[in-house]
Structures are given as C-alpha cells and as structure tokens.
Amino acid sequence: MSMNMGGRARDALKTRRRFMERLRGLGVNDPKVLKAFATVPRHLFMSEALRDRAYKETPIPIGEGQTISAPGVVANMTMALELTGTERVLEIGTGSGYQAAILGLLASHVVSIERIPKLATRARSALDQFGITNVTLFLGDGTLGRPDLAPYDRIVVTAGGPEVPRVLLDQLAPDGMLVGPFGPRRAQKLTRYWRGKKAGSFRREVIGECDFVDLIGQNGWRG
Ligand code: SAH
C-alpha cells in the first residue's frame, strides 16, 4: 500500500482548500460559518453533471428553472443571521437543501419550506445522504410561513419577493431576525429585519444588493 494520497483525494482536498480561501476573500470571517461550509459537501446537493462546478463561486441550476446561489452569497447571508447554535430557524425556499444543511449545523432546528415537489424530494434525499437530522421539510407556499410551528428566532428567505411578507415578520420571536432579498425583479436589496420587544416594532437594515430567483406565492410574485 502506498503512503501517498491518491490523485483524486489530493485534488478534492485542494479544491476544498481553495473553496475556503475564496470564501475568506469574500469577507466570510466567522470561524463557525467557515467550518460549516467546510463540513457540508456542496456537490451532494446538485446533479452529477454539474458537480465539477460545485466549489466555484457561481450559481448553479438545480432543475425546475431554479438555481442555488453562489457559495459566497449563501455564506454572507448565513453570517448575517448571527446564529449561536440555540436558534429555531425557518427557511423559505429549500431548493437543493444546501443552505438548510448549513443552517442545520449552526442552529438547533431548521424548518424549511419549498413549493416545487420535485426539488423538495431531491433535497430530502441529499440531506439524508449527508446524515443531518434536525432539518424538517415541508411542501407549500412559504410566503405564508408555518404559524403552527412559530415563533422562530430567525427566518431566512432565499428567493426574491416584491416586499417582506408581513405574516413572516409576525412569526418572529421577540428579538428575532429575518433576512431576505426584497424589491424589484433582478435588483433586490438584501434586507435584515429585527423584531423589537414592543408589539409591531421592527428595525430594518439593507445589507447588500442581489438578484435571486422569484419568490412565488400569495405574499410574493404571482406565478
Ligand atoms: N436555499 C436554496 C436556494 C434555492 S433557490 C438552496 O440552498 O438551494 C430558491 C427556492 O425558493 C427555489 O427552489 C424556489 O422553488 C423556492 N420558492 C420560491 N417561492 C417559494 C415559496 N413561496 N415557498 C417556498 N419555496 C419557494
């Protein structure tokens, strides 16, 4: 048996190392977030034909006209959530399940909603393959949230809507926070909303410009 690492394993290690360097270069400096990105095999969440692009800074089609955001976008959005490990998180737009897996490592429990059945099924099997057990998936219109399981400490909307759905803000716990892209198609503002202690009080902060796929539903764009 040779003591040398096989070419493939060495390439995989190099790819991952470059992936982490790129994320750091994009301002991802939270060690816990970086560790989560090092732990989740991103290629598991995409079709085999596209796996050679898994660790590049590019969005990738996941079928049904949807895309998974570039890793730097997912990482910066995850950082904005300021997770400590104890939070209950609601994600709108499961897509591939990749961000749900990342959130699962950084929070206590994740509820994620997807509207396209095929994507939800694929995401479930990728999450099972990865072996994560604290992510619950639901099929349905995420713009309605899941009031029966509220309140949530964090809500992350991973598709772009015209404005923040009020029903989602209402499902936040006191001091809870929602992050998502809102505004016109192709040019949303990544926005963060903090819930105050007083009923109905929110603080809003724009943290960047972005271009996400459409949030389609009763409180989003009409499909
Ligand atoms: N977080 C995902 C990103 C996928 S893209 C990932 O890591 O892969 C956004 C997803 O939001 C798409 O799969 C799209 O079908 C879904 N989506 C759009 N509107 C939705 C809605 N109202 N409810 C639930 N999912 C929605």
PDB file of C-alpha atoms in Angstrom, residues 28-150:
ATOM      1  CA  VAL A  28     -16.656  35.355   5.325  1.00  0.00           C
ATOM      2  CA  ASN A  29     -14.698  35.589   8.558  1.00  0.00           C
ATOM      3  CA  ASP A  30     -16.887  33.831  11.126  1.00  0.00           C
ATOM      4  CA  PRO A  31     -14.996  30.638  12.068  1.00  0.00           C
ATOM      5  CA  LYS A  32     -18.200  28.709  12.835  1.00  0.00           C
ATOM      6  CA  VAL A  33     -19.698  29.603   9.453  1.00  0.00           C
ATOM      7  CA  LEU A  34     -16.452  28.690   7.669  1.00  0.00           C
ATOM      8  CA  LYS A  35     -16.411  25.356   9.489  1.00  0.00           C
ATOM      9  CA  ALA A  36     -19.981  24.610   8.382  1.00  0.00           C
ATOM     10  CA  PHE A  37     -19.011  25.341   4.771  1.00  0.00           C
ATOM     11  CA  ALA A  38     -16.008  23.062   5.101  1.00  0.00           C
ATOM     12  CA  THR A  39     -18.223  20.302   6.519  1.00  0.00           C
ATOM     13  CA  VAL A  40     -21.154  20.188   4.082  1.00  0.00           C
ATOM     14  CA  PRO A  41     -20.249  18.526   0.746  1.00  0.00           C
ATOM     15  CA  ARG A  42     -21.829  21.032  -1.662  1.00  0.00           C
ATOM     16  CA  HIS A  43     -21.583  18.612  -4.598  1.00  0.00           C
ATOM     17  CA  LEU A  44     -24.118  16.291  -2.909  1.00  0.00           C
ATOM     18  CA  PHE A  45     -26.792  18.926  -3.494  1.00  0.00           C
ATOM     19  CA  MET A  46     -26.514  19.140  -7.274  1.00  0.00           C
ATOM     20  CA  SER A  47     -26.872  16.846 -10.255  1.00  0.00           C
ATOM     21  CA  GLU A  48     -23.811  14.753 -11.120  1.00  0.00           C
ATOM     22  CA  ALA A  49     -23.305  16.546 -14.438  1.00  0.00           C
ATOM     23  CA  LEU A  50     -22.652  19.848 -12.624  1.00  0.00           C
ATOM     24  CA  ARG A  51     -20.570  18.574  -9.726  1.00  0.00           C
ATOM     25  CA  ASP A  52     -17.260  19.800 -11.143  1.00  0.00           C
ATOM     26  CA  ARG A  53     -18.583  23.345 -10.591  1.00  0.00           C
ATOM     27  CA  ALA A  54     -19.714  22.713  -7.022  1.00  0.00           C
ATOM     28  CA  TYR A  55     -16.877  24.583  -5.290  1.00  0.00           C
ATOM     29  CA  LYS A  56     -16.640  27.547  -7.645  1.00  0.00           C
ATOM     30  CA  GLU A  57     -18.083  30.970  -6.874  1.00  0.00           C
ATOM     31  CA  THR A  58     -21.028  30.611  -9.230  1.00  0.00           C
ATOM     32  CA  PRO A  59     -24.776  29.995  -9.042  1.00  0.00           C
ATOM     33  CA  ILE A  60     -25.778  26.529 -10.295  1.00  0.00           C
ATOM     34  CA  PRO A  61     -29.028  25.304 -11.878  1.00  0.00           C
ATOM     35  CA  ILE A  62     -30.838  22.770  -9.685  1.00  0.00           C
ATOM     36  CA  GLY A  63     -33.703  21.965 -12.076  1.00  0.00           C
ATOM     37  CA  GLU A  64     -37.265  23.283 -12.441  1.00  0.00           C
ATOM     38  CA  GLY A  65     -35.868  26.658 -13.540  1.00  0.00           C
ATOM     39  CA  GLN A  66     -34.304  27.289 -10.106  1.00  0.00           C
ATOM     40  CA  THR A  67     -30.711  27.951  -9.074  1.00  0.00           C
ATOM     41  CA  ILE A  68     -28.644  27.571  -5.960  1.00  0.00           C
ATOM     42  CA  SER A  69     -26.856  30.855  -5.137  1.00  0.00           C
ATOM     43  CA  ALA A  70     -23.074  31.172  -5.356  1.00  0.00           C
ATOM     44  CA  PRO A  71     -21.414  29.966  -2.126  1.00  0.00           C
ATOM     45  CA  GLY A  72     -20.267  33.472  -1.130  1.00  0.00           C
ATOM     46  CA  VAL A  73     -23.881  34.695  -1.242  1.00  0.00           C
ATOM     47  CA  VAL A  74     -25.111  31.784   0.865  1.00  0.00           C
ATOM     48  CA  ALA A  75     -22.233  32.324   3.309  1.00  0.00           C
ATOM     49  CA  ASN A  76     -22.780  36.058   3.710  1.00  0.00           C
ATOM     50  CA  MET A  77     -26.499  35.523   4.173  1.00  0.00           C
ATOM     51  CA  THR A  78     -25.789  32.851   6.772  1.00  0.00           C
ATOM     52  CA  MET A  79     -23.358  35.171   8.575  1.00  0.00           C
ATOM     53  CA  ALA A  80     -25.999  37.905   8.644  1.00  0.00           C
ATOM     54  CA  LEU A  81     -28.211  35.546  10.698  1.00  0.00           C
ATOM     55  CA  GLU A  82     -25.689  35.644  13.594  1.00  0.00           C
ATOM     56  CA  LEU A  83     -26.520  32.119  14.757  1.00  0.00           C
ATOM     57  CA  THR A  84     -25.205  30.926  18.112  1.00  0.00           C
ATOM     58  CA  GLY A  85     -26.471  27.328  17.953  1.00  0.00           C
ATOM     59  CA  THR A  86     -29.653  27.603  20.036  1.00  0.00           C
ATOM     60  CA  GLU A  87     -31.992  29.065  17.411  1.00  0.00           C
ATOM     61  CA  ARG A  88     -35.089  27.711  15.710  1.00  0.00           C
ATOM     62  CA  VAL A  89     -34.817  28.773  12.081  1.00  0.00           C
ATOM     63  CA  LEU A  90     -37.404  28.961   9.301  1.00  0.00           C
ATOM     64  CA  GLU A  91     -36.096  28.889   5.730  1.00  0.00           C
ATOM     65  CA  ILE A  92     -38.318  29.827   2.782  1.00  0.00           C
ATOM     66  CA  GLY A  93     -37.147  28.128  -0.431  1.00  0.00           C
ATOM     67  CA  THR A  94     -35.427  24.806   0.322  1.00  0.00           C
ATOM     68  CA  GLY A  95     -34.245  24.442  -3.286  1.00  0.00           C
ATOM     69  CA  SER A  96     -31.335  21.997  -3.249  1.00  0.00           C
ATOM     70  CA  GLY A  97     -31.283  21.740   0.552  1.00  0.00           C
ATOM     71  CA  TYR A  98     -27.704  23.060   0.698  1.00  0.00           C
ATOM     72  CA  GLN A  99     -28.386  26.117   2.813  1.00  0.00           C
ATOM     73  CA  ALA A 100     -30.723  24.077   5.031  1.00  0.00           C
ATOM     74  CA  ALA A 101     -27.806  21.710   5.722  1.00  0.00           C
ATOM     75  CA  ILE A 102     -25.514  24.627   6.602  1.00  0.00           C
ATOM     76  CA  LEU A 103     -28.185  26.105   8.880  1.00  0.00           C
ATOM     77  CA  GLY A 104     -28.733  22.710  10.481  1.00  0.00           C
ATOM     78  CA  LEU A 105     -25.090  22.690  11.615  1.00  0.00           C
ATOM     79  CA  LEU A 106     -25.285  26.230  13.016  1.00  0.00           C
ATOM     80  CA  ALA A 107     -28.721  26.239  14.688  1.00  0.00           C
ATOM     81  CA  SER A 108     -30.788  23.996  16.925  1.00  0.00           C
ATOM     82  CA  HIS A 109     -33.585  23.192  14.473  1.00  0.00           C
ATOM     83  CA  VAL A 110     -34.478  24.178  10.910  1.00  0.00           C
ATOM     84  CA  VAL A 111     -37.920  24.192   9.313  1.00  0.00           C
ATOM     85  CA  SER A 112     -37.675  24.676   5.546  1.00  0.00           C
ATOM     86  CA  ILE A 113     -40.488  25.153   3.014  1.00  0.00           C
ATOM     87  CA  GLU A 114     -40.306  24.506  -0.752  1.00  0.00           C
ATOM     88  CA  ARG A 115     -43.113  24.969  -3.279  1.00  0.00           C
ATOM     89  CA  ILE A 116     -41.838  22.618  -6.014  1.00  0.00           C
ATOM     90  CA  PRO A 117     -42.395  18.937  -5.107  1.00  0.00           C
ATOM     91  CA  LYS A 118     -39.501  17.537  -7.198  1.00  0.00           C
ATOM     92  CA  LEU A 119     -36.986  19.853  -5.525  1.00  0.00           C
ATOM     93  CA  ALA A 120     -38.304  19.047  -2.043  1.00  0.00           C
ATOM     94  CA  THR A 121     -37.928  15.307  -2.726  1.00  0.00           C
ATOM     95  CA  ARG A 122     -34.379  15.705  -4.026  1.00  0.00           C
ATOM     96  CA  ALA A 123     -33.420  17.975  -1.125  1.00  0.00           C
ATOM     97  CA  ARG A 124     -34.725  15.392   1.375  1.00  0.00           C
ATOM     98  CA  SER A 125     -32.588  12.658  -0.124  1.00  0.00           C
ATOM     99  CA  ALA A 126     -29.458  14.862  -0.236  1.00  0.00           C
ATOM    100  CA  LEU A 127     -29.991  15.875   3.405  1.00  0.00           C
ATOM    101  CA  ASP A 128     -30.465  12.205   4.363  1.00  0.00           C
ATOM    102  CA  GLN A 129     -27.307  11.258   2.478  1.00  0.00           C
ATOM    103  CA  PHE A 130     -25.419  13.942   4.377  1.00  0.00           C
ATOM    104  CA  GLY A 131     -26.969  12.491   7.532  1.00  0.00           C
ATOM    105  CA  ILE A 132     -28.457  15.608   9.086  1.00  0.00           C
ATOM    106  CA  THR A 133     -31.430  15.048  11.402  1.00  0.00           C
ATOM    107  CA  ASN A 134     -32.524  18.495  12.635  1.00  0.00           C
ATOM    108  CA  VAL A 135     -33.988  19.784   9.351  1.00  0.00           C
ATOM    109  CA  THR A 136     -37.743  19.382   8.762  1.00  0.00           C
ATOM    110  CA  LEU A 137     -39.013  19.951   5.213  1.00  0.00           C
ATOM    111  CA  PHE A 138     -42.495  20.992   4.173  1.00  0.00           C
ATOM    112  CA  LEU A 139     -44.072  21.377   0.772  1.00  0.00           C
ATOM    113  CA  GLY A 140     -46.157  24.520   0.308  1.00  0.00           C
ATOM    114  CA  ASP A 141     -46.276  28.288  -0.042  1.00  0.00           C
ATOM    115  CA  GLY A 142     -43.530  29.635   2.190  1.00  0.00           C
ATOM    116  CA  THR A 143     -44.825  33.199   1.909  1.00  0.00           C
ATOM    117  CA  LEU A 144     -47.416  32.101   4.470  1.00  0.00           C
ATOM    118  CA  GLY A 145     -44.746  30.746   6.816  1.00  0.00           C
ATOM    119  CA  ARG A 146     -45.729  27.954   9.222  1.00  0.00           C
ATOM    120  CA  PRO A 147     -47.616  29.736  12.014  1.00  0.00           C
ATOM    121  CA  ASP A 148     -48.355  26.412  13.730  1.00  0.00           C
ATOM    122  CA  LEU A 149     -44.620  25.969  14.472  1.00  0.00           C
ATOM    123  CA  ALA A 150     -43.863  29.665  15.233  1.00  0.00           C
TER     124      ALA A 150
END
